[in-house]
Coordinates of C-alpha atoms in Angstrom, one line a residue:
M1 CA -2.5 31.5 -22.9
T2 CA -2.9 30.9 -26.5
D3 CA -5.9 30.2 -28.4
G4 CA -8.3 30.1 -25.5
V5 CA -6.3 27.4 -23.6
D6 CA -4.5 28.1 -20.4
D7 CA -0.9 27.0 -19.6
F8 CA -2.3 23.9 -17.9
G9 CA -4.6 22.7 -20.8
G10 CA -7.8 24.2 -19.4
R11 CA -10.3 26.2 -21.6
C12 CA -9.9 30.0 -21.2
R13 CA -13.0 31.1 -23.1
G14 CA -16.5 30.5 -22.0
P15 CA -19.6 29.7 -24.1
S16 CA -20.6 33.5 -24.3
G17 CA -17.0 34.4 -25.4
Q18 CA -15.8 35.9 -22.2
Y19 CA -12.2 35.0 -21.0
F20 CA -11.5 33.2 -18.0
C21 CA -8.7 30.9 -16.9
M22 CA -8.9 28.1 -14.5
K23 CA -6.2 27.8 -11.9
P24 CA -3.8 25.0 -12.0
P25 CA -5.2 21.6 -10.8
P26 CA -4.1 20.7 -7.3
R27 CA -1.2 18.5 -6.8
F28 CA -2.0 14.9 -5.7
A29 CA 0.7 12.5 -4.5
L30 CA 0.0 9.3 -2.8
A31 CA 1.7 9.4 0.5
A32 CA 0.9 6.0 1.9
T33 CA -1.3 3.0 2.0
T34 CA -3.1 2.5 5.4
L35 CA -3.6 -1.0 7.0
D36 CA -6.1 -1.3 9.9
A37 CA -5.0 -3.9 12.5
P38 CA -6.0 -4.8 16.1
D39 CA -2.5 -3.4 17.2
A40 CA -0.9 -1.0 14.7
R41 CA 2.3 -1.0 16.6
E42 CA 2.7 -4.6 16.2
L43 CA 1.8 -4.8 12.5
A44 CA 4.1 -1.7 11.8
H45 CA 7.0 -3.5 13.5
F46 CA 6.4 -6.6 11.3
Y47 CA 6.7 -4.5 8.2
L48 CA 9.6 -2.4 9.4
R49 CA 11.6 -5.6 9.9
L50 CA 10.3 -7.2 6.7
L51 CA 11.1 -4.3 4.4
G52 CA 14.0 -2.6 6.3
W53 CA 12.2 0.8 6.3
R54 CA 12.2 3.4 9.0
T55 CA 9.6 4.9 11.2
R56 CA 8.4 8.2 10.0
K57 CA 5.7 9.1 12.6
E58 CA 4.4 7.2 15.7
E59 CA 1.4 8.1 17.8
P60 CA -0.4 5.6 20.3
D61 CA -2.8 4.1 17.5
W62 CA -1.1 5.4 14.3
I63 CA 2.2 4.6 12.9
E64 CA 3.8 5.6 9.5
I65 CA 6.9 3.9 8.1
A66 CA 8.8 4.9 4.9
S67 CA 11.2 3.5 2.5
P68 CA 14.8 4.7 3.0
D69 CA 14.5 7.1 0.0
G70 CA 11.1 8.5 1.4
T71 CA 9.2 7.6 -1.9
A72 CA 7.0 5.0 -0.5
G73 CA 5.1 4.6 2.8
L74 CA 2.8 2.4 4.7
S75 CA 0.6 3.6 7.6
F76 CA -1.0 1.5 10.3
Q77 CA -4.0 2.4 12.5
T78 CA -5.4 0.4 15.5
E79 CA -9.0 -0.6 14.7
P80 CA -10.7 -2.3 17.7
L81 CA -13.4 -3.9 15.5
F82 CA -10.8 -5.2 13.0
E83 CA -11.7 -8.5 11.4
R84 CA -9.1 -10.7 9.6
P85 CA -9.7 -10.7 5.8
Q86 CA -10.2 -14.0 4.2
W87 CA -8.0 -15.2 1.5
P88 CA -9.1 -16.6 -0.8
S89 CA -12.5 -14.7 -0.5
R90 CA -15.5 -16.8 0.6
G91 CA -19.3 -15.8 0.3
S92 CA -19.4 -14.4 3.8
G93 CA -17.1 -12.8 6.3
Q94 CA -14.5 -10.1 5.8
Q95 CA -13.4 -10.0 2.3
M96 CA -9.8 -9.0 1.2
M97 CA -10.0 -5.3 0.0
M98 CA -6.5 -5.0 -1.3
H99 CA -3.0 -6.6 -0.9
L100 CA 0.6 -5.6 -1.2
D101 CA 3.0 -6.7 -3.9
I102 CA 6.5 -6.8 -2.7
E103 CA 9.4 -7.4 -5.1
V104 CA 12.3 -9.5 -3.8
N105 CA 15.5 -10.7 -5.3
D106 CA 15.3 -14.3 -4.0
L107 CA 11.8 -15.7 -3.4
S108 CA 12.8 -18.7 -1.4
S109 CA 14.9 -16.8 1.3
A110 CA 12.4 -14.0 1.3
V111 CA 9.6 -16.3 2.2
D112 CA 11.9 -17.8 5.0
H113 CA 12.6 -14.3 6.2
A114 CA 8.9 -13.4 6.3
L115 CA 8.0 -16.5 8.1
A116 CA 10.6 -16.0 10.7
L117 CA 9.0 -12.5 11.3
G118 CA 5.5 -14.0 11.9
A119 CA 3.9 -14.3 8.4
T120 CA 2.0 -17.3 7.4
V121 CA 1.8 -19.0 4.0
A122 CA -1.7 -18.7 2.4
D123 CA -3.5 -22.0 1.6
L124 CA -4.0 -20.8 -2.0
Q125 CA -1.0 -20.3 -4.3
P126 CA -2.4 -19.1 -7.6
Q127 CA 1.0 -18.6 -9.3
A128 CA 4.2 -20.8 -9.3
D129 CA 6.5 -17.8 -9.3
V130 CA 4.5 -15.7 -6.7
R131 CA 4.2 -16.5 -2.9
V132 CA 1.0 -15.3 -1.3
L133 CA 1.5 -14.9 2.6
C134 CA -0.5 -13.2 5.3
D135 CA 1.0 -10.8 7.9
P136 CA 0.2 -11.2 11.6
A137 CA -3.1 -9.4 11.3
G138 CA -4.1 -11.5 8.3
H139 CA -3.5 -9.2 5.4
P140 CA -2.5 -11.1 2.3
F141 CA 0.7 -9.9 0.5
C142 CA 2.6 -11.4 -2.5
L143 CA 6.3 -11.8 -2.7
F144 CA 7.6 -12.1 -6.4
V145 CA 10.8 -11.8 -8.4
R146 CA 10.6 -9.5 -11.2
T147 CA 11.4 -11.0 -14.6
G148 CA 11.6 -9.4 -18.0
P149 CA 11.9 -5.6 -18.7
T150 CA 10.4 -3.0 -16.4
G151 CA 8.5 -0.2 -17.7

């Protein structure tokens, strides 16, 4: 501690001059994004084949998959009341809440591969260099080839 600031950037001196130091902030790490589906197993198997990942955990209505290096993950849970999201969004019905962006090295062959696994091409394609598809449960996802520098 120096000058009333702890080692984590927190203040160590209160308004009345007494010393106190806050403990370090908790660690946060995004472990996975979870997609609901009418059948978690079916949707997880689609993404396992699409991404070439591995199963990390499997329960009757919950499956976790992970990238080979373990840095990214997707989870799937069965939701009996699941409604397919609409893409593009309309005034009523289940709206898309999020989507996955998936980088590929060859857009045309990646689209063909996804279609062979059960994806469908979305009606709206807002960018010429990105393909919007929907997985078997209707979640939109984008395939793209990265161009330019990465940061």
